PDB file of C-alpha atoms in Angstrom:
ATOM      1  CA  MET R   1      -0.372  -0.576   0.025  1.00  0.00           C
ATOM      2  CA  LYS R   2       1.184   3.802  -0.767  1.00  0.00           C
ATOM      3  CA  GLU R   3       2.638   5.711   1.860  1.00  0.00           C
ATOM      4  CA  VAL R   4       0.202   8.346   2.935  1.00  0.00           C
ATOM      5  CA  LYS R   5       3.020  10.449   3.789  1.00  0.00           C
ATOM      6  CA  GLY R   6       3.895  10.119  -0.021  1.00  0.00           C
ATOM      7  CA  LEU R   7       1.163  12.357  -0.831  1.00  0.00           C
ATOM      8  CA  MET R   8       0.667  13.930   2.724  1.00  0.00           C
ATOM      9  CA  ASP R   9       4.540  15.870   2.073  1.00  0.00           C
ATOM     10  CA  PHE R  10       7.067  17.194  -0.751  1.00  0.00           C
ATOM     11  CA  ARG R  11       9.833  16.036  -2.227  1.00  0.00           C
ATOM     12  CA  PRO R  12      11.877  18.991  -3.254  1.00  0.00           C
ATOM     13  CA  GLY R  13      12.821  17.317  -7.054  1.00  0.00           C
ATOM     14  CA  ILE R  14       9.515  17.300  -8.292  1.00  0.00           C
ATOM     15  CA  LYS R  15       9.571  19.306 -11.330  1.00  0.00           C
ATOM     16  CA  VAL R  16       5.627  20.781 -12.268  1.00  0.00           C
ATOM     17  CA  VAL R  17       6.273  21.012 -16.560  1.00  0.00           C
ATOM     18  CA  ASP R  18       3.389  23.500 -18.062  1.00  0.00           C
ATOM     19  CA  ALA R  19       2.725  21.403 -21.482  1.00  0.00           C
ATOM     20  CA  THR R  20       0.241  23.901 -22.352  1.00  0.00           C
ATOM     21  CA  LEU R  21       1.657  25.733 -25.387  1.00  0.00           C
ATOM     22  CA  ARG R  22       3.044  22.189 -26.928  1.00  0.00           C
ATOM     23  CA  ASP R  23       0.293  19.850 -26.341  1.00  0.00           C
ATOM     24  CA  GLY R  24      -2.335  23.095 -26.674  1.00  0.00           C
ATOM     25  CA  GLY R  25      -1.302  24.268 -30.133  1.00  0.00           C
ATOM     26  CA  LEU R  26      -2.792  20.623 -31.643  1.00  0.00           C
ATOM     27  CA  VAL R  27      -5.468  21.791 -31.117  1.00  0.00           C
ATOM     28  CA  ASN R  28      -5.584  24.824 -32.715  1.00  0.00           C
ATOM     29  CA  ASP R  29      -2.769  24.822 -34.838  1.00  0.00           C
ATOM     30  CA  PHE R  30      -0.455  27.133 -33.075  1.00  0.00           C
ATOM     31  CA  TYR R  31      -1.593  30.035 -33.418  1.00  0.00           C
ATOM     32  CA  PHE R  32      -1.077  31.515 -29.675  1.00  0.00           C
ATOM     33  CA  THR R  33      -1.024  35.461 -29.803  1.00  0.00           C
ATOM     34  CA  ASP R  34       1.832  37.127 -28.345  1.00  0.00           C
ATOM     35  CA  GLU R  35      -0.833  38.272 -25.366  1.00  0.00           C
ATOM     36  CA  PHE R  36      -1.855  34.641 -24.397  1.00  0.00           C
ATOM     37  CA  VAL R  37       1.814  33.166 -24.209  1.00  0.00           C
ATOM     38  CA  LYS R  38       3.558  36.006 -22.708  1.00  0.00           C
ATOM     39  CA  ALA R  39       0.618  36.130 -20.362  1.00  0.00           C
ATOM     40  CA  LEU R  40       1.496  32.692 -20.385  1.00  0.00           C
ATOM     41  CA  TYR R  41       5.085  32.351 -19.162  1.00  0.00           C
ATOM     42  CA  GLN R  42       4.151  34.995 -16.596  1.00  0.00           C
ATOM     43  CA  THR R  43       2.060  33.606 -14.984  1.00  0.00           C
ATOM     44  CA  ASN R  44       4.082  30.745 -14.573  1.00  0.00           C
ATOM     45  CA  VAL R  45       7.428  32.834 -14.155  1.00  0.00           C
ATOM     46  CA  LYS R  46       4.722  33.453 -10.386  1.00  0.00           C
ATOM     47  CA  ALA R  47       2.949  30.053  -9.741  1.00  0.00           C
ATOM     48  CA  GLY R  48       6.747  28.288  -9.882  1.00  0.00           C
ATOM     49  CA  VAL R  49       5.928  25.959 -12.768  1.00  0.00           C
ATOM     50  CA  ASP R  50       9.942  24.227 -12.900  1.00  0.00           C
ATOM     51  CA  TYR R  51       9.862  23.906 -16.440  1.00  0.00           C
ATOM     52  CA  MET R  52       7.792  25.625 -19.649  1.00  0.00           C
ATOM     53  CA  GLU R  53       7.275  24.335 -22.760  1.00  0.00           C
ATOM     54  CA  PHE R  54       7.117  26.575 -25.611  1.00  0.00           C
ATOM     55  CA  GLY R  55       5.947  23.906 -28.543  1.00  0.00           C
ATOM     56  CA  TYR R  56       8.179  22.063 -31.318  1.00  0.00           C
ATOM     57  CA  LYS R  57      11.094  22.730 -33.239  1.00  0.00           C
ATOM     58  CA  ALA R  58       8.739  21.022 -36.499  1.00  0.00           C
ATOM     59  CA  ASP R  59      10.719  19.981 -39.730  1.00  0.00           C
ATOM     60  CA  LYS R  60       9.979  23.095 -42.049  1.00  0.00           C
ATOM     61  CA  GLU R  61      10.947  21.340 -44.978  1.00  0.00           C
ATOM     62  CA  GLN R  62       8.114  18.223 -43.400  1.00  0.00           C
ATOM     63  CA  PHE R  63       4.983  21.618 -42.712  1.00  0.00           C
ATOM     64  CA  ASP R  64       4.631  24.759 -43.642  1.00  0.00           C
ATOM     65  CA  LYS R  65       5.364  27.566 -42.673  1.00  0.00           C
ATOM     66  CA  ASN R  66       1.190  29.205 -43.976  1.00  0.00           C
ATOM     67  CA  LYS R  67      -0.603  27.061 -42.084  1.00  0.00           C
ATOM     68  CA  PHE R  68       0.770  27.273 -38.379  1.00  0.00           C
ATOM     69  CA  GLY R  69       2.057  28.904 -35.778  1.00  0.00           C
ATOM     70  CA  LYS R  70       5.272  30.187 -35.220  1.00  0.00           C
ATOM     71  CA  TRP R  71       4.857  27.622 -32.006  1.00  0.00           C
ATOM     72  CA  LYS R  72       4.964  24.939 -33.938  1.00  0.00           C
ATOM     73  CA  PHE R  73       9.260  25.853 -35.302  1.00  0.00           C
ATOM     74  CA  CYS R  74       9.768  27.048 -31.909  1.00  0.00           C
ATOM     75  CA  ASN R  75      12.702  29.370 -33.327  1.00  0.00           C
ATOM     76  CA  ASP R  76      15.192  30.384 -31.012  1.00  0.00           C
ATOM     77  CA  ASP R  77      13.945  33.771 -31.202  1.00  0.00           C
ATOM     78  CA  ASP R  78      10.377  33.502 -31.299  1.00  0.00           C
ATOM     79  CA  ILE R  79      11.335  32.331 -27.835  1.00  0.00           C
ATOM     80  CA  PHE R  80      14.154  35.583 -25.989  1.00  0.00           C
ATOM     81  CA  ASN R  81      10.818  38.220 -27.201  1.00  0.00           C
ATOM     82  CA  VAL R  82       8.764  36.405 -25.069  1.00  0.00           C
ATOM     83  CA  VAL R  83      10.983  35.412 -22.016  1.00  0.00           C
ATOM     84  CA  GLY R  84      14.293  38.130 -22.414  1.00  0.00           C
ATOM     85  CA  GLU R  85      17.428  36.431 -20.251  1.00  0.00           C
ATOM     86  CA  ASN R  86      15.093  34.455 -18.359  1.00  0.00           C
ATOM     87  CA  GLU R  87      16.311  35.306 -14.634  1.00  0.00           C
ATOM     88  CA  ASN R  88      13.484  34.472 -12.232  1.00  0.00           C
ATOM     89  CA  GLY R  89      11.234  32.253 -15.093  1.00  0.00           C
ATOM     90  CA  PRO R  90      11.098  28.078 -15.665  1.00  0.00           C
ATOM     91  CA  LYS R  91      12.946  26.695 -17.608  1.00  0.00           C
ATOM     92  CA  VAL R  92      12.369  26.174 -21.215  1.00  0.00           C
ATOM     93  CA  ALA R  93      11.867  23.266 -23.394  1.00  0.00           C
ATOM     94  CA  VAL R  94      10.680  22.166 -26.629  1.00  0.00           C
ATOM     95  CA  MET R  95       9.713  18.822 -28.062  1.00  0.00           C
ATOM     96  CA  ALA R  96      11.658  17.117 -30.995  1.00  0.00           C
ATOM     97  CA  ASP R  97       9.462  14.593 -32.387  1.00  0.00           C
ATOM     98  CA  VAL R  98      11.731  11.853 -34.394  1.00  0.00           C
ATOM     99  CA  GLY R  99      11.439  12.252 -38.368  1.00  0.00           C
ATOM    100  CA  ARG R 100       9.424  15.632 -37.975  1.00  0.00           C
ATOM    101  CA  CYS R 101      12.189  17.762 -37.256  1.00  0.00           C
ATOM    102  CA  ASN R 102      15.816  19.127 -38.659  1.00  0.00           C
ATOM    103  CA  TYR R 103      17.505  18.266 -35.052  1.00  0.00           C
ATOM    104  CA  LYS R 104      20.817  18.815 -36.699  1.00  0.00           C
ATOM    105  CA  GLU R 105      20.590  21.660 -38.330  1.00  0.00           C
ATOM    106  CA  ASP R 106      17.045  23.818 -36.308  1.00  0.00           C
ATOM    107  CA  ILE R 107      18.411  22.624 -32.674  1.00  0.00           C
ATOM    108  CA  HIS R 108      21.347  25.187 -32.150  1.00  0.00           C
ATOM    109  CA  GLU R 109      23.959  25.243 -29.623  1.00  0.00           C
ATOM    110  CA  LYS R 110      22.696  25.649 -25.866  1.00  0.00           C
ATOM    111  CA  SER R 111      25.010  28.394 -25.622  1.00  0.00           C
ATOM    112  CA  GLU R 112      23.094  30.650 -28.981  1.00  0.00           C
ATOM    113  CA  SER R 113      20.185  29.769 -27.455  1.00  0.00           C
ATOM    114  CA  PRO R 114      17.617  30.542 -25.156  1.00  0.00           C
ATOM    115  CA  VAL R 115      16.758  26.252 -24.576  1.00  0.00           C
ATOM    116  CA  ASP R 116      17.425  24.703 -21.912  1.00  0.00           C
ATOM    117  CA  LEU R 117      15.258  20.929 -21.903  1.00  0.00           C
ATOM    118  CA  ILE R 118      15.326  18.868 -25.673  1.00  0.00           C
ATOM    119  CA  ARG R 119      12.279  17.349 -24.971  1.00  0.00           C
ATOM    120  CA  VAL R 120      12.668  14.153 -27.664  1.00  0.00           C
ATOM    121  CA  ALA R 121       9.475  12.567 -28.821  1.00  0.00           C
ATOM    122  CA  THR R 122       9.681   8.585 -29.446  1.00  0.00           C
ATOM    123  CA  TYR R 123       7.836   5.336 -30.189  1.00  0.00           C
ATOM    124  CA  LEU R 124       9.503   1.805 -29.533  1.00  0.00           C
ATOM    125  CA  ASN R 125       9.391   0.709 -32.867  1.00  0.00           C
ATOM    126  CA  THR R 126      12.005   4.626 -33.262  1.00  0.00           C
ATOM    127  CA  ILE R 127      15.061   4.207 -30.530  1.00  0.00           C
ATOM    128  CA  PRO R 128      17.494   3.920 -32.224  1.00  0.00           C
ATOM    129  CA  SER R 129      16.639   7.462 -34.056  1.00  0.00           C
ATOM    130  CA  ALA R 130      15.714   9.565 -30.591  1.00  0.00           C
ATOM    131  CA  ILE R 131      19.027   7.855 -28.713  1.00  0.00           C
ATOM    132  CA  ASP R 132      20.732   9.446 -31.769  1.00  0.00           C
ATOM    133  CA  MET R 133      18.967  12.330 -31.325  1.00  0.00           C
ATOM    134  CA  ILE R 134      20.032  12.312 -27.375  1.00  0.00           C
ATOM    135  CA  GLU R 135      23.705  12.105 -28.065  1.00  0.00           C
ATOM    136  CA  ASP R 136      23.720  15.288 -30.838  1.00  0.00           C
ATOM    137  CA  SER R 137      21.561  17.009 -27.910  1.00  0.00           C
ATOM    138  CA  LYS R 138      23.148  16.481 -25.190  1.00  0.00           C
ATOM    139  CA  LYS R 139      26.736  17.388 -27.021  1.00  0.00           C
ATOM    140  CA  LYS R 140      25.398  20.872 -27.251  1.00  0.00           C
ATOM    141  CA  GLY R 141      25.188  21.584 -24.154  1.00  0.00           C
ATOM    142  CA  TYR R 142      21.391  20.637 -23.088  1.00  0.00           C
ATOM    143  CA  GLU R 143      19.191  19.041 -20.382  1.00  0.00           C
ATOM    144  CA  VAL R 144      16.885  16.119 -22.872  1.00  0.00           C
ATOM    145  CA  SER R 145      14.442  13.486 -21.694  1.00  0.00           C
ATOM    146  CA  CYS R 146      12.892  11.515 -23.662  1.00  0.00           C
ATOM    147  CA  ASN R 147       8.883  10.032 -24.209  1.00  0.00           C
ATOM    148  CA  ILE R 148       8.190   6.835 -24.623  1.00  0.00           C
ATOM    149  CA  MET R 149       4.907   7.506 -26.548  1.00  0.00           C
ATOM    150  CA  ALA R 150       2.206   4.757 -27.023  1.00  0.00           C
ATOM    151  CA  ILE R 151       2.957   2.532 -24.180  1.00  0.00           C
ATOM    152  CA  SER R 152      -0.483   1.083 -23.390  1.00  0.00           C
ATOM    153  CA  THR R 153      -0.195  -0.614 -27.066  1.00  0.00           C
ATOM    154  CA  SER R 154       3.297  -2.040 -25.589  1.00  0.00           C
ATOM    155  CA  GLN R 155       4.486  -5.540 -23.909  1.00  0.00           C
ATOM    156  CA  GLU R 156       5.260  -4.900 -21.473  1.00  0.00           C
ATOM    157  CA  SER R 157       9.569  -6.816 -22.407  1.00  0.00           C
ATOM    158  CA  ASP R 158       9.350  -4.249 -25.679  1.00  0.00           C
ATOM    159  CA  VAL R 159       9.480  -1.465 -22.736  1.00  0.00           C
ATOM    160  CA  LYS R 160      11.510  -3.206 -20.440  1.00  0.00           C
ATOM    161  CA  VAL R 161      13.969  -4.003 -23.384  1.00  0.00           C
ATOM    162  CA  ALA R 162      14.445   0.507 -24.605  1.00  0.00           C
ATOM    163  CA  LEU R 163      14.693   1.042 -21.200  1.00  0.00           C
ATOM    164  CA  ASP R 164      17.445  -0.511 -20.852  1.00  0.00           C
ATOM    165  CA  LEU R 165      18.955   1.012 -24.395  1.00  0.00           C
ATOM    166  CA  LEU R 166      17.574   5.155 -23.157  1.00  0.00           C
ATOM    167  CA  GLY R 167      19.618   3.908 -19.109  1.00  0.00           C
ATOM    168  CA  GLU R 168      22.743   3.383 -21.719  1.00  0.00           C
ATOM    169  CA  SER R 169      22.750   6.846 -23.400  1.00  0.00           C
ATOM    170  CA  PRO R 170      22.995  10.272 -22.034  1.00  0.00           C
ATOM    171  CA  VAL R 171      19.517  11.280 -21.673  1.00  0.00           C
ATOM    172  CA  ASP R 172      18.714  12.960 -18.039  1.00  0.00           C
ATOM    173  CA  VAL R 173      14.629  12.089 -18.060  1.00  0.00           C
ATOM    174  CA  ILE R 174      12.524   9.124 -19.151  1.00  0.00           C
ATOM    175  CA  TYR R 175       8.997   9.789 -19.326  1.00  0.00           C
ATOM    176  CA  ILE R 176       5.581   7.656 -19.135  1.00  0.00           C
ATOM    177  CA  VAL R 177       3.511   8.597 -21.686  1.00  0.00           C
ATOM    178  CA  ASP R 178      -0.418   7.075 -21.903  1.00  0.00           C
ATOM    179  CA  SER R 179      -0.552   8.821 -24.957  1.00  0.00           C
ATOM    180  CA  TYR R 180      -4.110   7.018 -25.617  1.00  0.00           C
ATOM    181  CA  GLY R 181      -5.803   8.600 -21.918  1.00  0.00           C
ATOM    182  CA  SER R 182      -6.792   4.589 -21.500  1.00  0.00           C
ATOM    183  CA  ILE R 183      -4.031   3.796 -18.963  1.00  0.00           C
ATOM    184  CA  TYR R 184      -6.221   2.635 -14.923  1.00  0.00           C
ATOM    185  CA  PRO R 185      -4.902   3.842 -12.127  1.00  0.00           C
ATOM    186  CA  GLU R 186      -3.548   0.060 -10.664  1.00  0.00           C
ATOM    187  CA  GLN R 187      -1.707  -0.309 -14.588  1.00  0.00           C
ATOM    188  CA  MET R 188      -0.120   2.761 -13.370  1.00  0.00           C
ATOM    189  CA  ALA R 189       1.051   1.977 -10.881  1.00  0.00           C
ATOM    190  CA  ARG R 190       2.907  -1.515 -12.514  1.00  0.00           C
ATOM    191  CA  ILE R 191       3.978   0.908 -14.703  1.00  0.00           C
ATOM    192  CA  ALA R 192       6.175   3.355 -12.282  1.00  0.00           C
ATOM    193  CA  ASP R 193       7.257   0.665 -10.831  1.00  0.00           C
ATOM    194  CA  VAL R 194       9.161  -0.592 -13.974  1.00  0.00           C
ATOM    195  CA  TYR R 195      10.382   2.935 -14.686  1.00  0.00           C
ATOM    196  CA  CYS R 196      11.179   3.689 -11.494  1.00  0.00           C
ATOM    197  CA  GLU R 197      13.847   0.316 -11.313  1.00  0.00           C
ATOM    198  CA  ALA R 198      15.110   1.337 -14.330  1.00  0.00           C
ATOM    199  CA  GLY R 199      15.688   4.796 -14.030  1.00  0.00           C
ATOM    200  CA  ALA R 200      17.144   4.237  -9.396  1.00  0.00           C
ATOM    201  CA  LYS R 201      19.089   1.644 -12.185  1.00  0.00           C
ATOM    202  CA  TYR R 202      21.304   4.187 -14.357  1.00  0.00           C
ATOM    203  CA  GLY R 203      20.732   7.972 -12.228  1.00  0.00           C
ATOM    204  CA  LYS R 204      17.668   8.916 -14.674  1.00  0.00           C
ATOM    205  CA  LYS R 205      14.926  10.779 -13.851  1.00  0.00           C
ATOM    206  CA  ILE R 206      11.525   9.308 -14.936  1.00  0.00           C
ATOM    207  CA  GLY R 207       8.594  12.248 -16.400  1.00  0.00           C
ATOM    208  CA  ILE R 208       5.096  11.590 -16.662  1.00  0.00           C
ATOM    209  CA  HIS R 209       2.290  12.795 -19.454  1.00  0.00           C
ATOM    210  CA  ALA R 210      -0.997  11.650 -19.169  1.00  0.00           C
ATOM    211  CA  HIS R 211      -4.377  12.341 -21.708  1.00  0.00           C
ATOM    212  CA  ASN R 212      -7.793  12.189 -19.887  1.00  0.00           C
ATOM    213  CA  ASN R 213      -9.700  10.678 -22.359  1.00  0.00           C
ATOM    214  CA  LEU R 214     -10.839   8.044 -18.545  1.00  0.00           C
ATOM    215  CA  GLN R 215     -11.097  11.525 -16.866  1.00  0.00           C
ATOM    216  CA  LEU R 216      -7.470   9.779 -15.104  1.00  0.00           C
ATOM    217  CA  ALA R 217      -5.130  12.304 -16.217  1.00  0.00           C
ATOM    218  CA  PHE R 218      -4.936  13.668 -12.397  1.00  0.00           C
ATOM    219  CA  ALA R 219      -6.089  10.179 -10.413  1.00  0.00           C
ATOM    220  CA  ASN R 220      -2.609   8.806 -13.246  1.00  0.00           C
ATOM    221  CA  THR R 221      -0.605  11.872 -12.266  1.00  0.00           C
ATOM    222  CA  ILE R 222      -0.794  11.838  -8.661  1.00  0.00           C
ATOM    223  CA  GLU R 223      -0.403   8.252  -8.362  1.00  0.00           C
ATOM    224  CA  CYS R 224       2.668   8.127 -10.181  1.00  0.00           C
ATOM    225  CA  CYS R 225       3.568  10.895  -8.012  1.00  0.00           C
ATOM    226  CA  GLY R 226       3.778   9.061  -5.201  1.00  0.00           C
ATOM    227  CA  ASP R 227       5.455   6.459  -6.850  1.00  0.00           C
ATOM    228  CA  GLY R 228       8.270   8.490  -6.912  1.00  0.00           C
ATOM    229  CA  VAL R 229       8.243  10.132 -10.413  1.00  0.00           C
ATOM    230  CA  ASP R 230       9.678  12.965 -10.377  1.00  0.00           C
ATOM    231  CA  TYR R 231       8.918  15.252 -13.495  1.00  0.00           C
ATOM    232  CA  LEU R 232       4.911  16.404 -13.671  1.00  0.00           C
ATOM    233  CA  ASP R 233       2.951  17.572 -17.088  1.00  0.00           C
ATOM    234  CA  ALA R 234       0.350  19.655 -16.975  1.00  0.00           C
ATOM    235  CA  THR R 235      -1.499  22.093 -18.880  1.00  0.00           C
ATOM    236  CA  TYR R 236      -3.719  24.858 -18.059  1.00  0.00           C
ATOM    237  CA  GLY R 237      -7.413  24.358 -17.741  1.00  0.00           C
ATOM    238  CA  GLU R 238      -6.320  20.521 -19.196  1.00  0.00           C
ATOM    239  CA  MET R 239      -5.976  22.422 -22.770  1.00  0.00           C
ATOM    240  CA  GLY R 240      -4.378  19.793 -24.760  1.00  0.00           C
ATOM    241  CA  ARG R 241      -4.884  17.468 -27.957  1.00  0.00           C
ATOM    242  CA  GLY R 242      -8.375  15.451 -28.077  1.00  0.00           C
ATOM    243  CA  ALA R 243      -9.326  15.091 -24.269  1.00  0.00           C
ATOM    244  CA  GLY R 244      -6.971  16.955 -22.736  1.00  0.00           C
ATOM    245  CA  ASN R 245      -4.260  16.437 -20.189  1.00  0.00           C
ATOM    246  CA  CYS R 246      -3.997  16.724 -16.452  1.00  0.00           C
ATOM    247  CA  ALA R 247      -4.431  19.719 -14.472  1.00  0.00           C
ATOM    248  CA  MET R 248      -2.402  21.901 -13.971  1.00  0.00           C
ATOM    249  CA  GLU R 249      -4.503  23.806 -11.571  1.00  0.00           C
ATOM    250  CA  LEU R 250      -5.465  21.010 -10.508  1.00  0.00           C
ATOM    251  CA  LEU R 251      -2.064  19.675  -9.676  1.00  0.00           C
ATOM    252  CA  LEU R 252      -0.466  22.572  -7.985  1.00  0.00           C
ATOM    253  CA  GLY R 253      -3.630  22.648  -5.477  1.00  0.00           C
ATOM    254  CA  PHE R 254      -2.582  19.275  -4.802  1.00  0.00           C
ATOM    255  CA  LEU R 255       1.025  19.653  -4.508  1.00  0.00           C
ATOM    256  CA  LYS R 256       2.324  20.580  -0.402  1.00  0.00           C
ATOM    257  CA  ASN R 257       6.146  22.440  -1.636  1.00  0.00           C
ATOM    258  CA  PRO R 258       5.151  25.647  -0.850  1.00  0.00           C
ATOM    259  CA  LYS R 259       7.226  27.778  -3.805  1.00  0.00           C
ATOM    260  CA  TYR R 260       4.105  27.124  -6.140  1.00  0.00           C
ATOM    261  CA  SER R 261       1.160  29.551  -6.043  1.00  0.00           C
ATOM    262  CA  LEU R 262      -2.254  27.999  -6.911  1.00  0.00           C
ATOM    263  CA  HIS R 263      -2.888  32.075  -7.030  1.00  0.00           C
ATOM    264  CA  PRO R 264      -2.252  33.051 -10.567  1.00  0.00           C
ATOM    265  CA  VAL R 265      -3.149  30.096 -11.550  1.00  0.00           C
ATOM    266  CA  ILE R 266      -6.690  30.556 -11.588  1.00  0.00           C
ATOM    267  CA  GLN R 267      -5.859  34.871 -12.384  1.00  0.00           C
ATOM    268  CA  PHE R 268      -4.836  32.671 -15.854  1.00  0.00           C
ATOM    269  CA  LEU R 269      -7.638  30.701 -16.530  1.00  0.00           C
ATOM    270  CA  ASP R 270     -10.195  33.496 -15.881  1.00  0.00           C
ATOM    271  CA  GLU R 271      -8.207  36.017 -17.623  1.00  0.00           C
ATOM    272  CA  HIS R 272      -6.776  33.778 -20.914  1.00  0.00           C
ATOM    273  CA  VAL R 273      -8.343  29.998 -20.945  1.00  0.00           C
ATOM    274  CA  LYS R 274     -11.731  31.155 -20.816  1.00  0.00           C
ATOM    275  CA  GLY R 275     -12.594  33.330 -23.789  1.00  0.00           C
ATOM    276  CA  LEU R 276     -10.067  30.648 -25.572  1.00  0.00           C
ATOM    277  CA  LYS R 277     -11.974  27.565 -24.712  1.00  0.00           C
ATOM    278  CA  LYS R 278     -14.848  29.677 -26.589  1.00  0.00           C
ATOM    279  CA  GLU R 279     -13.209  29.588 -30.132  1.00  0.00           C
ATOM    280  CA  SER R 280     -11.212  25.727 -29.480  1.00  0.00           C
ATOM    281  CA  THR R 281     -12.372  22.867 -28.368  1.00  0.00           C
ATOM    282  CA  TRP R 282     -10.886  20.238 -26.351  1.00  0.00           C
ATOM    283  CA  GLY R 283     -11.715  18.173 -23.352  1.00  0.00           C
ATOM    284  CA  TYR R 284     -13.125  14.773 -21.706  1.00  0.00           C
ATOM    285  CA  ASP R 285     -16.249  14.069 -24.289  1.00  0.00           C
ATOM    286  CA  LEU R 286     -17.528  10.759 -24.957  1.00  0.00           C
ATOM    287  CA  GLN R 287     -16.574  10.480 -27.981  1.00  0.00           C
ATOM    288  CA  TYR R 288     -12.681  10.474 -26.585  1.00  0.00           C
ATOM    289  CA  MET R 289     -13.539   8.114 -23.426  1.00  0.00           C
ATOM    290  CA  LEU R 290     -14.621   5.222 -25.923  1.00  0.00           C
ATOM    291  CA  THR R 291     -11.050   5.288 -27.927  1.00  0.00           C
ATOM    292  CA  GLY R 292      -9.532   5.584 -24.763  1.00  0.00           C
ATOM    293  CA  GLN R 293     -11.479   2.001 -23.404  1.00  0.00           C
ATOM    294  CA  LEU R 294     -10.837   0.480 -26.581  1.00  0.00           C
ATOM    295  CA  ASN R 295      -6.788   1.590 -26.077  1.00  0.00           C
ATOM    296  CA  GLN R 296      -6.974   3.400 -29.858  1.00  0.00           C
ATOM    297  CA  HIS R 297      -5.655   6.635 -31.290  1.00  0.00           C
ATOM    298  CA  PRO R 298      -8.093   9.620 -30.244  1.00  0.00           C
ATOM    299  CA  ARG R 299      -7.257  10.403 -34.192  1.00  0.00           C
ATOM    300  CA  SER R 300     -11.060   9.653 -35.505  1.00  0.00           C
ATOM    301  CA  ALA R 301     -12.233  10.903 -32.068  1.00  0.00           C
ATOM    302  CA  ILE R 302     -10.930  14.372 -32.898  1.00  0.00           C
ATOM    303  CA  ALA R 303     -12.281  13.522 -36.783  1.00  0.00           C
ATOM    304  CA  PHE R 304     -15.726  13.145 -34.987  1.00  0.00           C
ATOM    305  CA  THR R 305     -15.388  16.025 -33.572  1.00  0.00           C
ATOM    306  CA  LYS R 306     -14.379  18.685 -36.070  1.00  0.00           C
ATOM    307  CA  ASP R 307     -17.742  17.243 -37.176  1.00  0.00           C
ATOM    308  CA  LYS R 308     -19.448  18.378 -35.633  1.00  0.00           C
ATOM    309  CA  ARG R 309     -21.234  15.062 -35.173  1.00  0.00           C
ATOM    310  CA  SER R 310     -23.381  13.938 -32.379  1.00  0.00           C
ATOM    311  CA  ASP R 311     -24.203  10.047 -33.414  1.00  0.00           C
ATOM    312  CA  TYR R 312     -22.380   8.847 -30.893  1.00  0.00           C
ATOM    313  CA  TYR R 313     -23.522   5.146 -31.165  1.00  0.00           C
ATOM    314  CA  GLU R 314     -22.783   4.759 -34.735  1.00  0.00           C
ATOM    315  CA  PHE R 315     -19.454   6.150 -33.576  1.00  0.00           C
ATOM    316  CA  TYR R 316     -18.508   3.468 -31.135  1.00  0.00           C
ATOM    317  CA  LYS R 317     -20.175   0.396 -33.748  1.00  0.00           C
ATOM    318  CA  GLN R 318     -17.713   2.109 -36.381  1.00  0.00           C
ATOM    319  CA  ILE R 319     -14.607   2.402 -34.180  1.00  0.00           C
ATOM    320  CA  ARG R 320     -15.428  -1.264 -32.758  1.00  0.00           C
ATOM    321  CA  ALA R 321     -15.272  -1.877 -36.240  1.00  0.00           C
ATOM    322  CA  ASP R 322     -11.211  -0.647 -37.413  1.00  0.00           C
ATOM    323  CA  GLU R 323     -10.279  -3.146 -34.748  1.00  0.00           C
TER     324      GLU R 323
END
């Protein structure tokens, strides 16, 4: 049984990572106003958030710059315009997706960039490419994490092999990622044990990035927190792809570390996220619950939402037939 002290006390090693611009950017193609981004950054400063993820380092040859906002590409100058010297603010993170970024050219030397943390995203079958990206980023002077996506569809034995490979790499943090929002807390506890065992063996920190298809993103995040996972992802108003993510307001309200403050979070939600939610769609809904229960990628539910469909039963039969 989990120690109650593990949930009522705080660990100094815990790091809160704001993924609003990156995961939330999947909702609106990264078209955030400068006012929103600067207000979000200042809110993270006041709230004591440890890292702010600005978006992707997407390959401009693969993705049309005219179809996405600038946080799809995270140019260093654009980040500098928001954070300035960043002396007292959160560390800056960006995500580099295996096969979708030109990391050799677009990720510059750390001495030339405002970015502190490169978050490499990979599937199990692209781990070798991910390790090459990790090594490249470490040589350039960055902290590096690795998100192993879609683990709910993977065999535990394959995950353990990946953890050994990453453990032998220079990566700093290895992330549990519930991409489909289909993992229950009992399962998450087992997964956290496997990851934390590898982390202890290789001297790596472990993180959690949860989706909310079954309304369990917060539950799974604090489950991991109680099990020794240190890096906790969250987004303001749970903004994120499909059903969204662990809500920042829930997470900071739970954590007992006095360095975190909920007051600026609520103010930001009131002044900025409330209006944004009228323009974009995200969060728990029946179609996302169904893909989560069936352990499927939410792309079909996202299409259902964009098409403004409401024939849930027909959708359910459709995605069951696709299994």
